[in-house]
CSV table of C-alpha atoms in Angstrom, one decimal:
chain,number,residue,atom,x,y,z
A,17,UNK,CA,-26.5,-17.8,23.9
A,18,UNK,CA,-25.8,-21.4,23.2
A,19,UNK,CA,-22.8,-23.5,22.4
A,20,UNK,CA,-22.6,-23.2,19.1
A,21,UNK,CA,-23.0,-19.4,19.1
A,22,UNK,CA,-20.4,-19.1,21.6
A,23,UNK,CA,-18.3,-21.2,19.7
A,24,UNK,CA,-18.7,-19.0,16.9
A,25,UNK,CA,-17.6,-15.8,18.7
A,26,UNK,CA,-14.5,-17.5,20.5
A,27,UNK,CA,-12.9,-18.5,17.3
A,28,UNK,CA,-13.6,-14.6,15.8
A,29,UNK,CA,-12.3,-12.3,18.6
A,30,UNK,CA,-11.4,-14.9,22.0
A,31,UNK,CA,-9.9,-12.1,23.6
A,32,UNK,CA,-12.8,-9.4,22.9
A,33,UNK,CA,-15.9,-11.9,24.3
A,34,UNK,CA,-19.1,-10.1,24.7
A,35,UNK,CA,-21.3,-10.5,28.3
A,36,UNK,CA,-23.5,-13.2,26.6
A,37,UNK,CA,-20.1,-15.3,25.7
A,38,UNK,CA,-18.8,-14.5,29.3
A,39,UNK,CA,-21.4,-15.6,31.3
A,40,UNK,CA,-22.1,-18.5,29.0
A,41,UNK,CA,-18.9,-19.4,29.4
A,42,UNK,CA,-19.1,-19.3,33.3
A,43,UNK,CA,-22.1,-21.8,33.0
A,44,UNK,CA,-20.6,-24.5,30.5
A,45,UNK,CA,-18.1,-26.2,31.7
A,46,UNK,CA,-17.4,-27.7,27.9
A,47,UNK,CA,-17.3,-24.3,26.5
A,48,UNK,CA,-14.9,-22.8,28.9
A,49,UNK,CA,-12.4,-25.9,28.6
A,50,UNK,CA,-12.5,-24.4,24.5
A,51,UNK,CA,-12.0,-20.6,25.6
A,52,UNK,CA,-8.8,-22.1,27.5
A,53,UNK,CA,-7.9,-23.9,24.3
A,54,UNK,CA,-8.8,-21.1,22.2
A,55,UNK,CA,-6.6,-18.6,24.5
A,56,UNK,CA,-3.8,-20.7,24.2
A,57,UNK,CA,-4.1,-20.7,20.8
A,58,UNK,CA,-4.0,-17.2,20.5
A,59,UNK,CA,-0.9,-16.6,22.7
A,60,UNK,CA,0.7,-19.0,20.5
A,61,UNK,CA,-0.3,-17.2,17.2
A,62,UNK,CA,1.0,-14.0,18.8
A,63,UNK,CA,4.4,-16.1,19.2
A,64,UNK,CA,5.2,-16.9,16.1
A,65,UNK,CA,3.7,-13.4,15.0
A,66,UNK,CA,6.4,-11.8,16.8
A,67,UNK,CA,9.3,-11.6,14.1
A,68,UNK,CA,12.2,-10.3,16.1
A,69,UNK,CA,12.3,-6.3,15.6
A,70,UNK,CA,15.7,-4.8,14.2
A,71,UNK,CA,18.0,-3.5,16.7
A,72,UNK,CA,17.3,0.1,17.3
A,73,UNK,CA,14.5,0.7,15.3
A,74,UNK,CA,13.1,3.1,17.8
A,75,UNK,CA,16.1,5.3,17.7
A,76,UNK,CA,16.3,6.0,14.2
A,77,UNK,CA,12.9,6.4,13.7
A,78,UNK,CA,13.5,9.5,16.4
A,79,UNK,CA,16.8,10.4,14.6
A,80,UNK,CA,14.9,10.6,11.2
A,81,UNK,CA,12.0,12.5,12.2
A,82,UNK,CA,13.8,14.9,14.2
A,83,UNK,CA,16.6,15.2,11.1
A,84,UNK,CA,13.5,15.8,8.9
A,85,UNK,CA,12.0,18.3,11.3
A,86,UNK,CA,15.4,20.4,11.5
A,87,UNK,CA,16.0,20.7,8.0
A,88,UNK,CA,12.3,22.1,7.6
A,89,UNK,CA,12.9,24.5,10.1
A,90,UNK,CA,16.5,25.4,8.6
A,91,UNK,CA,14.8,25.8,4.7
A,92,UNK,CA,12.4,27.8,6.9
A,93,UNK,CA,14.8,29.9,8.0
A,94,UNK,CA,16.7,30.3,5.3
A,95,UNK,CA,13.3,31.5,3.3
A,96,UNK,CA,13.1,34.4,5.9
A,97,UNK,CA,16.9,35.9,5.4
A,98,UNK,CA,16.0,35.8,1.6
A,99,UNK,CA,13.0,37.8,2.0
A,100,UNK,CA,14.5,39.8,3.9
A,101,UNK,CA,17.3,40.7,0.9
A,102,UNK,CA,14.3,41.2,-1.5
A,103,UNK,CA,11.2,39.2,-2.3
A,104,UNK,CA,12.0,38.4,-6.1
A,105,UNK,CA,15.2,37.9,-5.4
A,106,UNK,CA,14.0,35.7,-2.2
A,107,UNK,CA,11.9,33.9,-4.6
A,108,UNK,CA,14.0,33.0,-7.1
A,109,UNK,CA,17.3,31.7,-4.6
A,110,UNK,CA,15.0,29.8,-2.6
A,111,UNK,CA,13.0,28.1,-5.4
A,112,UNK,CA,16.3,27.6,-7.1
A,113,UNK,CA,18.3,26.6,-3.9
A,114,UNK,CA,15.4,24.2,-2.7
A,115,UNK,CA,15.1,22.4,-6.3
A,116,UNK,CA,19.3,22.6,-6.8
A,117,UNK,CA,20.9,21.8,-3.9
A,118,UNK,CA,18.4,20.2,-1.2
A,119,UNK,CA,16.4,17.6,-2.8
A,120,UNK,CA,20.1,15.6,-4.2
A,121,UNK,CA,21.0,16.3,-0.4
A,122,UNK,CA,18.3,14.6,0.4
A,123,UNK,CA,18.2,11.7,-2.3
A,124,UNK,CA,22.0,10.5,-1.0
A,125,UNK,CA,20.9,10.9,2.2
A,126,UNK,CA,18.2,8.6,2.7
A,127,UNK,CA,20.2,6.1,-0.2
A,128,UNK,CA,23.0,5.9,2.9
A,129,UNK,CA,20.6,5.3,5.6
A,130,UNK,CA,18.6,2.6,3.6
A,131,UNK,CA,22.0,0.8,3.7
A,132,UNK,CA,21.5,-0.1,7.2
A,133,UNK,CA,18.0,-1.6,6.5
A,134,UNK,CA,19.7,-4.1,4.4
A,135,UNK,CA,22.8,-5.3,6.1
A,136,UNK,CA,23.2,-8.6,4.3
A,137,UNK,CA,22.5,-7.2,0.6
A,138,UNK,CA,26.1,-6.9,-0.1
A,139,UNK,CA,27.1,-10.7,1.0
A,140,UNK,CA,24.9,-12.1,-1.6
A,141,UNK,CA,27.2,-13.3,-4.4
A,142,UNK,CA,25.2,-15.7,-6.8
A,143,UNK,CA,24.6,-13.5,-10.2
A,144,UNK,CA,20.6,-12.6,-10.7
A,145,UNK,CA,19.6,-14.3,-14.3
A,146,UNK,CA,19.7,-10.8,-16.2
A,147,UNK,CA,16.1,-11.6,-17.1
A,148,UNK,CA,14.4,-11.6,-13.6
A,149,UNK,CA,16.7,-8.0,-13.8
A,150,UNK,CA,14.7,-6.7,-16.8
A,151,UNK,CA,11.3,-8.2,-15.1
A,152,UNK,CA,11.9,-6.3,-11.9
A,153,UNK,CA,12.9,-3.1,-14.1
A,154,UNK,CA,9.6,-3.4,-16.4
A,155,UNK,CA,7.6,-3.8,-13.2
A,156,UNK,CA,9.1,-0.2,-12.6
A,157,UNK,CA,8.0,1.0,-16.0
A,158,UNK,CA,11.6,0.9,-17.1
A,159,UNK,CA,12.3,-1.4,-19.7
A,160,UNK,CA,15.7,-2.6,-20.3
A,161,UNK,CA,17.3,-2.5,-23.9
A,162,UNK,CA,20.3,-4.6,-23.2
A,163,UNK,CA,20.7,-7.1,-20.2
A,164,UNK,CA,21.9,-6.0,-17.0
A,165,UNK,CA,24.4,-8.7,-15.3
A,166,UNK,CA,26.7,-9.2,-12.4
A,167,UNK,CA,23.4,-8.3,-10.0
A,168,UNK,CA,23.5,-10.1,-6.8
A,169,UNK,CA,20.9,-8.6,-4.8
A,170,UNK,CA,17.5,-7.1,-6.3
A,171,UNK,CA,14.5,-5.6,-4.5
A,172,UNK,CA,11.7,-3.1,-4.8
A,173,UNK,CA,12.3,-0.6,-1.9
A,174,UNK,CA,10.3,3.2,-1.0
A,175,UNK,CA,12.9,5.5,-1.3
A,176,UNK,CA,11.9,9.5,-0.9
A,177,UNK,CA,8.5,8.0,-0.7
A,178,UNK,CA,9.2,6.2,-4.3
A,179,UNK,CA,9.4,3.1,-5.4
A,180,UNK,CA,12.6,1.9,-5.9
A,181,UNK,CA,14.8,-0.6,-7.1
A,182,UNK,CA,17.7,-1.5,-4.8
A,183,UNK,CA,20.8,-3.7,-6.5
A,184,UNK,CA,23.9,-4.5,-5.4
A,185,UNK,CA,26.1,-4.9,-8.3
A,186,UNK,CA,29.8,-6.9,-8.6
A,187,UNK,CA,32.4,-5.0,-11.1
A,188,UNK,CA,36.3,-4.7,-10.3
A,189,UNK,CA,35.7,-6.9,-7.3
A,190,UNK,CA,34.1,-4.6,-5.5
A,191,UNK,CA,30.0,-4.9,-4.5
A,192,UNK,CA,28.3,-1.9,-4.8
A,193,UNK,CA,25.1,-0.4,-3.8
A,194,UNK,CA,23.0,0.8,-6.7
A,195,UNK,CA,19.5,2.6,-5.7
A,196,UNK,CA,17.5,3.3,-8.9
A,197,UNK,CA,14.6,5.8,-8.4
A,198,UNK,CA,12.0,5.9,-11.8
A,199,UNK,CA,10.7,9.6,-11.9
A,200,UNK,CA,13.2,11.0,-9.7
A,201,UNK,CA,15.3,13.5,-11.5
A,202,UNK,CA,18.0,15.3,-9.5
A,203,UNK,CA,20.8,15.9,-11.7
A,204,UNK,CA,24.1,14.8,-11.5
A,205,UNK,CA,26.2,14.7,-8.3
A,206,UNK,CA,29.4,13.6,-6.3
A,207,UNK,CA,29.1,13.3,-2.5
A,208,UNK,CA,30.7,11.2,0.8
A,209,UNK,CA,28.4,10.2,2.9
A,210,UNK,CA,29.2,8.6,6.5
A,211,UNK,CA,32.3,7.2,4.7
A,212,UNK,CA,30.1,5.8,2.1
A,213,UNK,CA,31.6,7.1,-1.5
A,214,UNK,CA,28.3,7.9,-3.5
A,215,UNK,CA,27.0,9.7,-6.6
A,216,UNK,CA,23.9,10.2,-8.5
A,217,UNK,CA,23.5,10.5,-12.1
A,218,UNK,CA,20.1,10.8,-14.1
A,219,UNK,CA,19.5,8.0,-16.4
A,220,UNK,CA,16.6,7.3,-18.4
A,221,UNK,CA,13.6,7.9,-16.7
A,222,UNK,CA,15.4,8.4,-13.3
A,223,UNK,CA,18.1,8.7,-11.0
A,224,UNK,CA,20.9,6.1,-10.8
A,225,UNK,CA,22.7,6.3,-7.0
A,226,UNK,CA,25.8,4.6,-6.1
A,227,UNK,CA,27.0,3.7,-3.3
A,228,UNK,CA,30.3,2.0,-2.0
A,229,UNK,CA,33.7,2.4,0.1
A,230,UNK,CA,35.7,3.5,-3.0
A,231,UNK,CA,34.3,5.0,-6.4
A,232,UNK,CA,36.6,2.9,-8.6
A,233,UNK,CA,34.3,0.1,-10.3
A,234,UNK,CA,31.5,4.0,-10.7
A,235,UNK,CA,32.5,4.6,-13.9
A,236,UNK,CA,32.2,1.4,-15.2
A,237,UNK,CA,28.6,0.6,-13.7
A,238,UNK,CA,27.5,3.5,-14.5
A,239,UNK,CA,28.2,2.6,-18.4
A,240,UNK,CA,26.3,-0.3,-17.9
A,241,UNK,CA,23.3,1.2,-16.4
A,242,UNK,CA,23.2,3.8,-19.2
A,243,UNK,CA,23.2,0.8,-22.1
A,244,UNK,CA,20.9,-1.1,-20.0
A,245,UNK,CA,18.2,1.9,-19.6
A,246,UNK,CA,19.0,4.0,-22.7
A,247,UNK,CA,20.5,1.8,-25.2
A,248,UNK,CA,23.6,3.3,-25.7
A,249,UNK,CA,26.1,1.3,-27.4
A,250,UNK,CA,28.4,0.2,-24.7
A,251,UNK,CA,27.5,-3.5,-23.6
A,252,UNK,CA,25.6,-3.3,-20.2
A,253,UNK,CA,28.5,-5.9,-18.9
A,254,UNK,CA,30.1,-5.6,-15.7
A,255,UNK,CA,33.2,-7.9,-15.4
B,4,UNK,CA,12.1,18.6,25.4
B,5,UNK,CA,8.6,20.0,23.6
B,6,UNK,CA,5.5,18.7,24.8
B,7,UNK,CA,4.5,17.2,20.9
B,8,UNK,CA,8.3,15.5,20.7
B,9,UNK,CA,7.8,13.8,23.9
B,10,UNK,CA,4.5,12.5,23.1
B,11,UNK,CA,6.2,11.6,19.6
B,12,UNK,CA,9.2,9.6,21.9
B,13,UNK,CA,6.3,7.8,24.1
B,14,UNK,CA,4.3,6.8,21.1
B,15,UNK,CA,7.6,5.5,19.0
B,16,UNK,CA,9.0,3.5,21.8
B,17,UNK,CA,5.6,2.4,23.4
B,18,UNK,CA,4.3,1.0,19.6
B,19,UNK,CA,7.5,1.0,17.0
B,20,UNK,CA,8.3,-2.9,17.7
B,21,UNK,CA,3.9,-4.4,17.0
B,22,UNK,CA,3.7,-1.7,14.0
B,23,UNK,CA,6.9,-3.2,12.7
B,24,UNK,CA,6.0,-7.1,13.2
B,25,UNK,CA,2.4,-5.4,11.6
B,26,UNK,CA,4.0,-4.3,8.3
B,27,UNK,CA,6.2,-7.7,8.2
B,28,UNK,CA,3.8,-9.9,7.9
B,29,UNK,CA,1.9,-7.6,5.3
B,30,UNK,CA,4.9,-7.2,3.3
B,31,UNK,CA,7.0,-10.3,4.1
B,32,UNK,CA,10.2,-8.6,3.9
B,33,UNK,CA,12.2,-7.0,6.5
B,34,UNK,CA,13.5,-3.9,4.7
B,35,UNK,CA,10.4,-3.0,2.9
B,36,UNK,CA,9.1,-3.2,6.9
B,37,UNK,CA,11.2,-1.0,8.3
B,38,UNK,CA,10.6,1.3,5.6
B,39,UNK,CA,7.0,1.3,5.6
B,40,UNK,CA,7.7,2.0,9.7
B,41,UNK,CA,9.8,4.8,9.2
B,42,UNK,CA,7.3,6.8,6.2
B,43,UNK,CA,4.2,5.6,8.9
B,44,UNK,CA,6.0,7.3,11.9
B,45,UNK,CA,7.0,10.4,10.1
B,46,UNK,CA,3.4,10.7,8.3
B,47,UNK,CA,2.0,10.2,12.3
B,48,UNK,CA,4.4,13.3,13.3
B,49,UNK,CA,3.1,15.5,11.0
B,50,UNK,CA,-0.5,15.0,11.6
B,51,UNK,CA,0.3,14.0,15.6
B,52,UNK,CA,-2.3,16.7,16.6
B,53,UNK,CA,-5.3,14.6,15.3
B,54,UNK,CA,-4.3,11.4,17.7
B,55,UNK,CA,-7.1,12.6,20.6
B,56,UNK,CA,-7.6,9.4,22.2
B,57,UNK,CA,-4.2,7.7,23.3
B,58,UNK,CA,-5.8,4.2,23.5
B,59,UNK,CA,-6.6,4.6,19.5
B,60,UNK,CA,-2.8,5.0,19.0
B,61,UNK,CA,-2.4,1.6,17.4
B,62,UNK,CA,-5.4,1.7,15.5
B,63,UNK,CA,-4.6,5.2,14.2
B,64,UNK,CA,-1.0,4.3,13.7
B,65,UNK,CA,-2.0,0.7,11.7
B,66,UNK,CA,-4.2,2.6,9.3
B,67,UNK,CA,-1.6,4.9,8.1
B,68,UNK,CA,0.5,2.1,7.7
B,69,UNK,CA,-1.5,0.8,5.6
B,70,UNK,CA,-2.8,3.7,3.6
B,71,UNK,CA,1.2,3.7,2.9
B,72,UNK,CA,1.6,-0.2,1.9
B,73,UNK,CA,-1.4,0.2,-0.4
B,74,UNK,CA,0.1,3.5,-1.7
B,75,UNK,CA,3.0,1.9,-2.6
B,76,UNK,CA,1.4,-0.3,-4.9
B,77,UNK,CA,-1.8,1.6,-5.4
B,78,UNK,CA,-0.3,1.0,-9.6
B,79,UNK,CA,0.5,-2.8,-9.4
B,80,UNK,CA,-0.5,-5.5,-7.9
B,81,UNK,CA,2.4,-7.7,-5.7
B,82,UNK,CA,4.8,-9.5,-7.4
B,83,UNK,CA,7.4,-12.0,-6.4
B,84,UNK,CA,9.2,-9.6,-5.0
B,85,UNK,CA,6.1,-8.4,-2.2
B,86,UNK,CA,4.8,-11.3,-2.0
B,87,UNK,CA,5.0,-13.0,1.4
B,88,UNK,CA,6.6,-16.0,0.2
B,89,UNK,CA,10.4,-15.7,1.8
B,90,UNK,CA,10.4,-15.9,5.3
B,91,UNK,CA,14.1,-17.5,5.6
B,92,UNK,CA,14.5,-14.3,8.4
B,93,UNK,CA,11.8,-16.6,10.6
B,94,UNK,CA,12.7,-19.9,9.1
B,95,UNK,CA,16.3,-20.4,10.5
B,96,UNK,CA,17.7,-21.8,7.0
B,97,UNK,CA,15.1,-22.6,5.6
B,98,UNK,CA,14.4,-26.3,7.4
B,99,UNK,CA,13.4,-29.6,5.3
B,100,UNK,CA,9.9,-31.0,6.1
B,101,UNK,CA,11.4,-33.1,8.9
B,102,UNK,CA,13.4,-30.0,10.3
B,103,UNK,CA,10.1,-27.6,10.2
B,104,UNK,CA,8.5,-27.1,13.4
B,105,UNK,CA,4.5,-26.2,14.1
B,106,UNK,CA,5.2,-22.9,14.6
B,107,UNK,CA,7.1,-22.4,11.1
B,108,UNK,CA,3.8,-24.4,9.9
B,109,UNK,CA,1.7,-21.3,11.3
B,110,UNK,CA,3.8,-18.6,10.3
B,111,UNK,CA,3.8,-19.9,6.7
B,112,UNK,CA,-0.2,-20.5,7.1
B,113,UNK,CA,-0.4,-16.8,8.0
B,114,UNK,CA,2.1,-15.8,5.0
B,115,UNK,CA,-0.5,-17.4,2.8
B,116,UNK,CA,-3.8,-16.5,4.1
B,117,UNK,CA,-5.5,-13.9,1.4
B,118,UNK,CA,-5.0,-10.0,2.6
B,119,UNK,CA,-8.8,-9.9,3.5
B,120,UNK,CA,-8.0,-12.5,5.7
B,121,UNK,CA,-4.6,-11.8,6.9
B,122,UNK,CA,-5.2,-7.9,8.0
B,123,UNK,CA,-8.3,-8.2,10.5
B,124,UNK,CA,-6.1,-11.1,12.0
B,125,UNK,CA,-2.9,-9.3,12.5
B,126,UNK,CA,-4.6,-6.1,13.9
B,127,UNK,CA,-6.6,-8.2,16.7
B,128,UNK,CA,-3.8,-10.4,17.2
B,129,UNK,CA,-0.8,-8.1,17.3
B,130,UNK,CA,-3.1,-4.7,17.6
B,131,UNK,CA,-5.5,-6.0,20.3
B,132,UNK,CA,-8.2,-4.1,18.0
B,133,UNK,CA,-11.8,-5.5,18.8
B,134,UNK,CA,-13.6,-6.7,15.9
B,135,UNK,CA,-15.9,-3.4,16.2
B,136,UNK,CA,-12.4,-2.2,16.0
B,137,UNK,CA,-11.4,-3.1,12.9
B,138,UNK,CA,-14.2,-2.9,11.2
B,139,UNK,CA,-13.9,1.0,11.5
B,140,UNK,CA,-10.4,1.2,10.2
B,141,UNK,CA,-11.2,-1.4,7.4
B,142,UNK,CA,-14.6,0.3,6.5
B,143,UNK,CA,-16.5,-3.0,6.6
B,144,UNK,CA,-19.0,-4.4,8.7
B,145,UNK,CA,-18.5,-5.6,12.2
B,146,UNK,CA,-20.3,-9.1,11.1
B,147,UNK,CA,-17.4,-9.3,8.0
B,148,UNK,CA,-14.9,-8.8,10.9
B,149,UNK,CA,-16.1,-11.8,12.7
B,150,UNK,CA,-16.2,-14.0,9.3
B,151,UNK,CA,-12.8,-13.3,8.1
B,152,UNK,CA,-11.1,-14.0,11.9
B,153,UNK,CA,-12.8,-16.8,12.1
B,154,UNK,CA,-12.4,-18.4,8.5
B,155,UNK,CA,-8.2,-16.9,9.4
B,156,UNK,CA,-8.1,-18.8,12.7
B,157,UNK,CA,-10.0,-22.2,10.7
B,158,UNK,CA,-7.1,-21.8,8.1
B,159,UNK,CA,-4.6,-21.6,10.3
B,160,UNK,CA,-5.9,-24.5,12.2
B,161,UNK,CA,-6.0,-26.5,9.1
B,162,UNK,CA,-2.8,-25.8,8.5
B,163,UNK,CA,-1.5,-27.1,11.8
B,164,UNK,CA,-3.6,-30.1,12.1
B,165,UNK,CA,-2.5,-30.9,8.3
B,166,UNK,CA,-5.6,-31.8,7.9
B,167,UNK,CA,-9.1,-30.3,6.3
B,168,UNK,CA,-11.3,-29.5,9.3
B,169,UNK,CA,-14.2,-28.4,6.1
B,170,UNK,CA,-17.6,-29.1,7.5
B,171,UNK,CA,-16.2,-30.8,10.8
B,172,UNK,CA,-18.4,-29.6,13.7
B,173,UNK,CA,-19.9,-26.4,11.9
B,174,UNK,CA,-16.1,-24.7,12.6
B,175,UNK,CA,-16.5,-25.3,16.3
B,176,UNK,CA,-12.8,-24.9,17.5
């Protein structure tokens, strides 16, 4: 191997050389002053790499995995005591109890926990221009008949393994959560939540969550969702 | 505790903090990360029987993130809101020109190196994959490998040096 071959293979994998590069390197003396460079380098690439990790990550990974692997064993369960009491009947409560009651479960559920993925959504106060709204809604295949305002915070986020659009929105003084879910269709729900107030409706071509410490700006956000994604006449304003 | 769930605890604690950093830099937002994390993980718990070889963890674990990411948005292509263009989490307030150090100079450099560039360079970097490696979880040759962690590394160099390093030396570092 020669210099320039080594040279080659040092700046594609330094840490991975090959027994050519090694004992190349152990007979140039210019070419192992590079590896030196070229490891110091790398150990600086994998310091600025290193983005610091959120607090507890590992833990609720565990807690949500083991959450998820509890309720399948508890729907499993469940299954058996219906069959048990009559296999149409078993059929029919648990297709209509798993459609009907576990999957909104499930829907507030994860919109609670993905409030602790974004801690500093709700101190954002400078209104989103109500355009960049309807392009991030039309990027979602949802497109907006009347301007959506008093946003503060807009992202795409996977929620239930969709892609979702996470807003926090100001009405009544109060900032609150809204997780909107294109093709998720749950029907309409109340629910507390880890002292988070919260409720799904279905709107448009999707589920609208709230979320907040008190329901009282709901109503009102809601209305503005509903003129936003369905047109209806009530201005998509929240003041 | 179960056998499988203690294996599951090893392999969370042991790899959770790289497979994060992993899916921050390919999605450039913290949130989204974590996400991606949390669907990988519970994707790996459900299929934890097929991980044979516990030195392929990584690997195994870096595909399915990004099987996930690309999954995501199989349907559209990143916009502003994917893209890895808002790194004020790294950047400490977003520093002036005179403020921003070499390192914030890499990390953007990385941010805007192209995906086929940016991926093989993560997963040696922050995976320790070989380039042999990575060429199996990217299903592309060994030989692209090289290219694409070398022309990453030559970017990134550029970057830092401020400075076009085209045609200087043939690329010798």
């Amino acid at each position: 191997m020669d210099c320039l071959e080594f040279r080659r293979e040092l700046a594609a994998q330094p840490q991975h050389l090959g027994v050519e590069a090694t004992r190349h390197r152990a007979e140039c003396r210019a070419c192992a002053e590079a590896w030196q460079r070229a490891i110091g380098f790398e150990q600086r690439l994998h310091h600025v790499m290193a983005v610091p990790v959120p607090e507890g990550l590992a833990d609720r990974i565990l807690l949500r995995q083991t959450t998820v692997t509890r309720q399948g064993t508890r729907v499993a369960r469940q299954g058996w005591t219906r069959i048990a009491a009559g296999l149409v009947m078993a059929i029919g409560v648990a297709g209509v109890g798993y459609l009907g009651l576990r999957s909104p479960d499930s829907l507030a559920s994860a919109s609670v926990a993905h409030l602790s993925h974004e801690p500093f959504a709700l101190d954002r106060t400078e209104p989103i221009p109500a355009a960049e709204v309807a392009r991030a809604f039309a990027d979602s295949g949802v497109a907006l008949k009347a301007p959506l305002t008093q946003v503060t915070y807009l992202v795409h986020c996977p929620l239930n393994g969709k892609r979702s659009l996470h807003l926090v929105v100001r009405a009544e003084g109060q900032a609150v959560t809204a997780m909107y879910v294109p093709g998720e269709h749950q029907g309409d729900a109340d629910f507390v939540d880890q002292q988070v107030v919260g409720r799904h409706r279905e709107i448009g071509p999707g589920t609208l969550v709230l979320l907040a410490g008190s329901d009282q700006a709901f109503d009102r956000i809601e209305a503005g969702f509903r003129a936003a994604i369905e047109g209806s006449p009530v201005r998509a304003g929240m003041k | 505790m179960p056998a499988k769930q203690a294996q599951f605890d090893a392999l969370v604690r042991a790899t959770s903090g790289d497979l994060y950093r992993f899916a921050f830099w390919l999605c450039g937002q913290d949130a989204l990360a974590e996400d991606l994390v949390q669907e990988t993980y519970l994707r790996a718990w459900r299929s934890l029987d097929d991980l044979r070889d516990t030195q392929a963890a990584k690997a195994w674990l870096m595909t399915i993130l990004r099987r996930e990411h690309a999954r995501l948005y199989e349907r559209k292509a990143p916009t502003s809101f994917e893209a890895v263009d808002d790194l004020d989490l790294v950047d400490d307030d977003t520093p002036g020109p005179d403020r921003l150090g070499e390192d914030a100079l890499i990390r953007r450099a990385i941010a805007a190196l192209e995906p086929k560039y940016r991926e093989p360079l993560l997963m040696q970097v922050l995976g320790g994959l070989s380039c042999d490696e990575i060429a199996t979880e990217l299903k592309i040759t060994a030989q692209a490998v090289m290219t694409q962690c070398f022309r990453a590394r030559q970017k990134l160099k550029v970057a830092l040096a401020g400075q076009s390093v085209e045609g200087r030396s043939h690329g010798l570092p």
